[in-house]
Coordinates of C-alpha atoms in Angstrom, one line a residue:
M1 CA 33.4 10.2 22.6
K2 CA 30.6 8.1 21.3
S3 CA 27.4 9.8 20.2
I4 CA 24.3 9.2 22.3
F5 CA 21.0 8.3 20.8
V6 CA 17.8 9.0 22.8
F7 CA 14.5 7.3 22.2
L8 CA 11.6 9.7 22.5
Y9 CA 7.8 9.3 21.9
I10 CA 6.4 11.6 19.3
A11 CA 3.1 12.1 17.6
F12 CA 2.5 10.1 14.4
L13 CA 1.3 11.8 11.3
A14 CA -2.3 10.6 10.5
A15 CA -4.3 10.9 7.3
D16 CA -5.4 14.5 6.6
I17 CA -9.1 13.8 6.0
P18 CA -11.1 17.0 5.5
P19 CA -13.7 17.5 8.2
G20 CA -17.1 16.1 7.1
Y21 CA -15.7 14.5 4.0
Y22 CA -17.3 11.1 4.7
D23 CA -20.4 12.3 6.5
D24 CA -22.8 11.0 3.8
A25 CA -21.4 7.5 4.2
E26 CA -21.8 7.1 8.0
G27 CA -24.0 4.3 9.1
L28 CA -24.4 2.6 5.7
D29 CA -23.2 -0.7 4.4
G30 CA -23.4 -2.9 1.3
D31 CA -24.3 -1.3 -2.0
S32 CA -25.7 1.7 -0.2
L33 CA -22.3 2.4 1.3
R34 CA -20.6 1.8 -2.0
L35 CA -22.9 4.2 -3.8
A36 CA -22.5 6.9 -1.1
L37 CA -18.7 6.6 -1.3
H38 CA -18.9 6.7 -5.1
N39 CA -20.8 10.0 -4.9
I40 CA -18.2 11.4 -2.5
I41 CA -15.1 10.5 -4.6
D42 CA -16.7 11.1 -8.0
D43 CA -15.9 13.9 -10.4
H44 CA -12.3 14.1 -9.4
N45 CA -9.9 16.6 -11.0
A46 CA -8.6 14.5 -13.9
Q47 CA -5.0 14.9 -15.0
S48 CA -3.3 14.7 -18.3
Y49 CA -1.4 11.6 -19.2
S50 CA 1.8 13.5 -19.7
S51 CA 1.6 15.1 -16.2
L52 CA 1.7 11.7 -14.4
H53 CA 5.5 11.5 -14.3
G54 CA 5.7 14.8 -12.6
H55 CA 3.0 13.9 -10.1
F56 CA 4.9 10.7 -9.1
E57 CA 7.5 12.9 -7.5
S58 CA 4.9 13.8 -4.8
T59 CA 2.9 10.6 -4.7
D60 CA 5.5 7.9 -5.1
A61 CA 8.9 9.1 -3.7
K62 CA 10.7 7.1 -1.1
P63 CA 12.1 9.0 1.9
D64 CA 15.4 9.3 0.1
G65 CA 13.7 10.9 -2.9
M66 CA 14.1 7.8 -5.2
V67 CA 11.2 6.2 -7.1
W68 CA 9.0 3.9 -5.0
D69 CA 8.6 1.0 -7.4
M70 CA 6.5 -1.7 -5.8
Y71 CA 7.5 -4.2 -8.5
S72 CA 11.2 -3.9 -7.6
D73 CA 11.3 -2.7 -4.0
V74 CA 12.5 -5.0 -1.2
P75 CA 11.1 -3.7 2.1
G76 CA 13.6 -3.8 4.8
G77 CA 16.4 -4.7 2.3
T78 CA 18.2 -3.4 -0.7
P79 CA 16.3 -3.3 -4.0
P80 CA 18.1 -4.8 -7.0
Y81 CA 17.9 -1.5 -8.8
I82 CA 16.6 2.0 -8.1
Y83 CA 15.3 4.9 -10.3
N84 CA 15.6 8.7 -10.1
F85 CA 12.8 11.0 -11.0
T86 CA 14.6 12.0 -14.2
S87 CA 13.7 11.7 -17.9
A88 CA 16.8 9.6 -18.4
D89 CA 15.3 6.9 -16.1
Q90 CA 11.8 7.0 -17.8
C91 CA 11.0 4.5 -20.5
G92 CA 11.8 4.5 -23.5
N93 CA 12.8 1.2 -24.7
Y94 CA 13.8 -1.7 -22.3
S95 CA 15.1 -5.2 -22.7
E96 CA 15.6 -6.3 -19.1
E97 CA 14.8 -5.3 -15.5
G98 CA 16.5 -2.1 -14.3
D99 CA 16.4 -0.3 -17.7
C100 CA 13.8 2.3 -17.0
Y101 CA 10.4 2.9 -15.2
N102 CA 7.0 3.7 -16.7
R103 CA 3.4 4.2 -15.7
E104 CA 1.7 1.0 -14.6
H105 CA -2.0 0.9 -14.8
S106 CA -2.6 -1.6 -12.0
W107 CA -6.2 -1.9 -13.3
P108 CA -5.1 -2.4 -16.9
K109 CA -6.3 0.3 -19.3
S110 CA -7.4 -2.3 -21.8
W111 CA -10.1 -3.3 -19.3
F112 CA -11.7 0.1 -19.7
N113 CA -10.8 0.6 -23.3
D114 CA -8.2 3.3 -22.6
A115 CA -10.9 5.8 -21.6
M116 CA -10.7 8.9 -19.5
P117 CA -10.7 9.7 -16.6
M118 CA -9.7 6.2 -15.7
K119 CA -6.6 6.4 -17.9
T120 CA -5.0 9.0 -15.7
D121 CA -6.5 8.3 -12.3
L122 CA -3.4 8.3 -10.0
F123 CA -5.0 6.0 -7.4
H124 CA -4.4 3.0 -9.7
I125 CA -1.3 4.2 -11.6
Y126 CA 2.1 3.6 -10.1
P127 CA 5.7 4.0 -11.3
T128 CA 7.1 0.6 -12.0
D129 CA 9.9 -1.1 -13.8
G130 CA 9.0 -1.1 -17.5
Y131 CA 10.2 -4.7 -18.1
V132 CA 8.2 -6.1 -15.1
N133 CA 5.2 -4.0 -16.2
G134 CA 5.5 -5.7 -19.6
M135 CA 5.7 -9.1 -18.1
R136 CA 2.7 -8.4 -16.0
S137 CA 0.9 -7.3 -19.2
N138 CA -2.9 -7.1 -18.5
Y139 CA -3.1 -10.4 -16.5
P140 CA -5.2 -10.3 -13.3
Y141 CA -3.5 -10.1 -10.0
G142 CA -3.6 -13.4 -8.2
E143 CA -1.6 -16.0 -6.2
V144 CA 0.7 -18.0 -8.4
T145 CA 0.9 -21.8 -7.8
S146 CA 3.2 -22.6 -10.7
P147 CA 5.4 -19.7 -11.7
N148 CA 6.9 -19.3 -15.2
W149 CA 8.7 -16.0 -14.5
T150 CA 10.0 -14.4 -11.3
S151 CA 11.2 -10.8 -11.0
Q152 CA 14.3 -9.8 -9.0
N153 CA 12.2 -8.7 -6.0
G154 CA 10.1 -11.9 -6.0
S155 CA 7.0 -10.8 -7.9
Q156 CA 5.8 -13.7 -10.1
R157 CA 3.8 -14.5 -13.2
G158 CA 2.3 -17.9 -13.6
T159 CA -0.7 -20.1 -13.3
M160 CA -3.2 -20.0 -10.4
D161 CA -5.6 -22.6 -9.2
T162 CA -6.9 -21.3 -5.9
Y163 CA -9.9 -19.2 -4.9
G164 CA -11.9 -21.1 -7.5
Y165 CA -10.0 -19.5 -10.4
E166 CA -7.6 -21.1 -12.9
G167 CA -5.6 -19.0 -15.2
T168 CA -2.5 -16.9 -15.7
V169 CA -2.0 -14.2 -13.1
F170 CA 0.6 -11.8 -11.7
E171 CA 1.4 -11.8 -8.0
P172 CA 3.1 -8.9 -6.3
I173 CA 5.2 -9.5 -3.2
D174 CA 3.3 -9.9 0.1
E175 CA 4.3 -6.5 1.5
Y176 CA 2.3 -4.7 -1.3
K177 CA -0.7 -6.9 -1.7
G178 CA -2.8 -4.8 0.6
D179 CA -1.9 -1.7 -1.5
F180 CA -3.1 -3.3 -4.7
S181 CA -6.2 -4.7 -3.1
R182 CA -7.3 -1.3 -1.8
T183 CA -6.5 0.1 -5.2
Y184 CA -9.0 -2.3 -6.7
F185 CA -11.6 -1.6 -4.1
Y186 CA -11.2 2.1 -4.9
M187 CA -11.6 1.5 -8.7
S188 CA -14.7 -0.7 -8.1
T189 CA -16.2 2.2 -6.1
R190 CA -15.0 5.3 -7.9
Y191 CA -16.4 3.9 -11.2
Y192 CA -19.5 2.2 -9.8
T193 CA -22.4 2.9 -12.2
E194 CA -19.9 4.6 -14.6
D195 CA -18.5 1.5 -16.3
S196 CA -20.5 1.5 -19.6
G197 CA -18.2 0.1 -22.3
W198 CA -15.8 -1.6 -19.9
D199 CA -14.8 -5.2 -20.6
E200 CA -15.7 -8.3 -18.8
N201 CA -12.8 -10.6 -18.1
D202 CA -11.7 -13.3 -15.7
M203 CA -11.3 -10.8 -12.7
V204 CA -13.9 -8.1 -13.3
N205 CA -17.2 -7.4 -15.0
G206 CA -17.0 -3.7 -15.7
A207 CA -16.2 -2.1 -12.4
D208 CA -17.5 -5.1 -10.4
L209 CA -15.1 -7.6 -9.0
K210 CA -15.7 -11.3 -9.7
A211 CA -16.5 -13.3 -6.5
W212 CA -13.1 -15.1 -6.4
A213 CA -11.3 -11.7 -6.8
V214 CA -13.3 -10.2 -3.9
E215 CA -12.4 -13.1 -1.7
M216 CA -8.7 -13.0 -2.5
L217 CA -8.4 -9.2 -2.4
M218 CA -10.2 -9.1 1.0
D219 CA -7.6 -11.6 2.3
W220 CA -4.8 -9.4 0.9
H221 CA -6.4 -6.3 2.6
F222 CA -6.5 -7.9 6.0
Q223 CA -3.1 -9.6 5.7
D224 CA -1.3 -6.4 4.6
S225 CA -2.8 -3.6 6.6
V226 CA -2.7 0.1 5.6
S227 CA 0.9 1.5 5.7
Q228 CA 2.2 5.0 6.2
K229 CA 3.2 4.9 2.5
E230 CA -0.4 4.5 1.6
I231 CA -1.6 7.2 4.0
D232 CA 1.0 9.7 2.6
R233 CA 0.1 8.8 -1.0
N234 CA -3.6 9.2 -0.3
D235 CA -3.0 12.7 1.0
A236 CA -0.7 13.5 -1.9
V237 CA -3.2 12.3 -4.6
Y238 CA -6.0 14.3 -2.8
E239 CA -3.9 17.4 -3.3
I240 CA -3.8 16.7 -7.0
Q241 CA -7.2 15.1 -7.8
E242 CA -9.3 16.4 -4.9
N243 CA -10.6 12.9 -4.1
R244 CA -9.5 10.2 -1.7
N245 CA -9.3 6.4 -1.4
P246 CA -11.9 5.7 1.3
F247 CA -10.5 2.2 1.9
I248 CA -7.2 3.7 3.1
D249 CA -9.0 6.2 5.3
H250 CA -11.5 3.6 6.6
P251 CA -10.1 0.1 6.1
E252 CA -13.2 -1.3 7.9
W253 CA -15.4 -0.3 5.0
V254 CA -14.0 -3.1 2.8
D255 CA -15.9 -5.5 5.0
C256 CA -18.9 -3.2 5.1
V257 CA -19.2 -3.1 1.3
W258 CA -18.1 -6.6 0.3
G259 CA -18.5 -8.6 3.5
E260 CA -20.3 -8.2 6.8
C261 CA -20.0 -4.8 8.4
N262 CA -18.6 -5.1 11.9
T263 CA -19.6 -2.3 14.2
G264 CA -16.7 -3.1 16.5
A265 CA -19.0 -4.4 19.3
E266 CA -17.5 -7.9 19.1
N267 CA -13.9 -6.9 18.4
Q268 CA -11.9 -3.8 19.4
P269 CA -8.7 -2.6 17.7
P270 CA -5.5 -3.8 19.2
V271 CA -3.1 -1.5 21.0
A272 CA 0.4 -0.9 19.8
N273 CA 3.2 -0.4 22.3
A274 CA 6.6 0.5 20.8
G275 CA 8.4 -0.1 24.0
P276 CA 10.3 2.0 26.5
D277 CA 12.7 4.8 25.9
Q278 CA 16.4 3.8 25.5
I279 CA 19.7 5.5 25.6
V280 CA 22.2 3.8 23.3
S281 CA 25.6 4.4 21.7
E282 CA 26.7 4.5 18.1
N283 CA 27.5 1.3 16.2
Q284 CA 25.5 -0.7 18.8
L285 CA 23.0 -3.5 18.1
V286 CA 19.6 -2.3 19.3
T287 CA 16.5 -4.3 19.7
L288 CA 13.1 -2.6 19.5
D289 CA 10.4 -4.1 21.7
G290 CA 6.8 -4.2 20.6
S291 CA 6.0 -7.3 22.7
E292 CA 3.8 -5.3 25.1
S293 CA 1.3 -4.6 22.3
Y294 CA -1.9 -6.4 23.0
D295 CA -5.4 -7.3 21.8
E296 CA -8.3 -7.4 24.3
E297 CA -9.8 -10.4 22.5
N298 CA -6.3 -12.2 22.6
I299 CA -6.2 -12.4 18.9
A300 CA -2.7 -13.0 17.5
L301 CA -1.1 -9.8 16.2
S302 CA 0.9 -9.0 13.2
Y303 CA 3.5 -6.3 13.4
M304 CA 4.7 -3.6 11.0
W305 CA 7.6 -1.3 12.0
T306 CA 8.4 1.7 9.8
P307 CA 12.0 2.7 10.3
P308 CA 13.5 6.1 9.4
N309 CA 15.3 6.6 6.1
G310 CA 18.7 4.9 6.0
I311 CA 18.0 2.4 8.8
L312 CA 17.4 -1.3 8.0
L313 CA 15.6 -3.5 10.5
S314 CA 16.3 -7.2 10.7
D315 CA 12.6 -8.0 10.3
P316 CA 10.1 -5.1 10.3
T317 CA 7.2 -7.6 10.8
S318 CA 8.7 -9.0 14.0
A319 CA 7.7 -7.8 17.5
T320 CA 11.3 -7.3 18.3
P321 CA 13.4 -6.3 15.3
S322 CA 16.9 -5.1 15.6
F323 CA 19.3 -2.7 13.9
T324 CA 22.7 -1.3 14.3
T325 CA 23.0 2.4 15.2
P326 CA 25.1 4.4 12.7
I327 CA 28.3 6.3 13.3
A328 CA 27.6 9.9 13.8
E329 CA 29.4 13.0 15.1
D330 CA 26.4 14.5 16.8
S331 CA 23.4 13.1 18.6
I332 CA 20.6 12.1 16.2
A333 CA 16.9 11.4 16.6
F334 CA 15.4 8.7 14.5
I335 CA 11.7 7.9 14.4
F336 CA 10.4 4.3 14.5
V337 CA 6.7 3.7 14.2
L338 CA 4.8 0.5 15.1
I339 CA 1.3 -0.5 14.0
V340 CA -0.2 -3.8 15.0
S341 CA -3.1 -5.6 13.4
D342 CA -5.5 -8.4 14.6
G343 CA -6.4 -9.2 11.0
E344 CA -9.5 -7.1 11.2
F345 CA -8.5 -3.8 12.7
D346 CA -5.2 -1.9 12.9
S347 CA -4.0 -0.2 16.0
E348 CA -3.4 3.5 16.4
P349 CA 0.3 3.9 15.7
D350 CA 2.8 4.2 18.5
S351 CA 6.3 5.6 18.0
V352 CA 9.7 5.6 19.6
T353 CA 12.5 7.6 18.3
I354 CA 16.3 7.0 18.2

């Protein structure tokens, strides 16, 4: 007899922000907000450099327990290679992609002269393929117009001539641009007024972002909204460092610091609707339906579905992605979560479970 899969609505895990954590930032904008946030997240519990690999197991593990490497991952697909959290997979020497992973300072440590506590701040350090990390070097992030090298997951290095900047840059894939943009907004805030001795280069002057970088990173922030991955990582790093990335907890504060603070009077967050419950059989093509999601201002929505471990969606950015139910001996419940964005605000998550 075929197994039956039942869709159920469940509560979605939200960020575990301590009560009152951001009270001193309420009602502020511009540099006043940036300084208030700096004071809130300052003086974190700095870690040793050798401890980072161990911390990655709680901050950067995929649902299947493998290393979540944003330089090799293929969201919704199969990565070209994967790493375990073992010393055998840690670099070491490397000569090509897939050899090993290491500790990527997304804000290159040469920009702050290898100083502490920036050198071990987990909010900007990620486990990434060593070879891709080396190809990125300490080039700024940017949007490549003429690539001279492309990684196996589509990340690129090459020249850029947009946003008023011309030079060599490294471009991560679209699905993780928001992650890196919010990383940079964190760094620019955490070390605000504490950047004595930092370098000036094409992207930053100390902890301050150059104008072209602000414009580009804000675009990335709005185009790739906060994911469950970031929320979970923010909570995990908080457990270790005892500080948070405020731009993951409050994405609207990016605009309030570097743009024009929107109180929400003109635009309200959209509403996600993950669709009705379904009863389906094993080995069946199933289509999720988020088409009833809406925005009161009729702004076009972008969609991001988060499937459970082991389930591949045809297109997690579609309103109606599909997948095939697995073969199973018993009934199974799988959680699917939908968040929609109008480009300024994200919806509250809605979920439906197979």
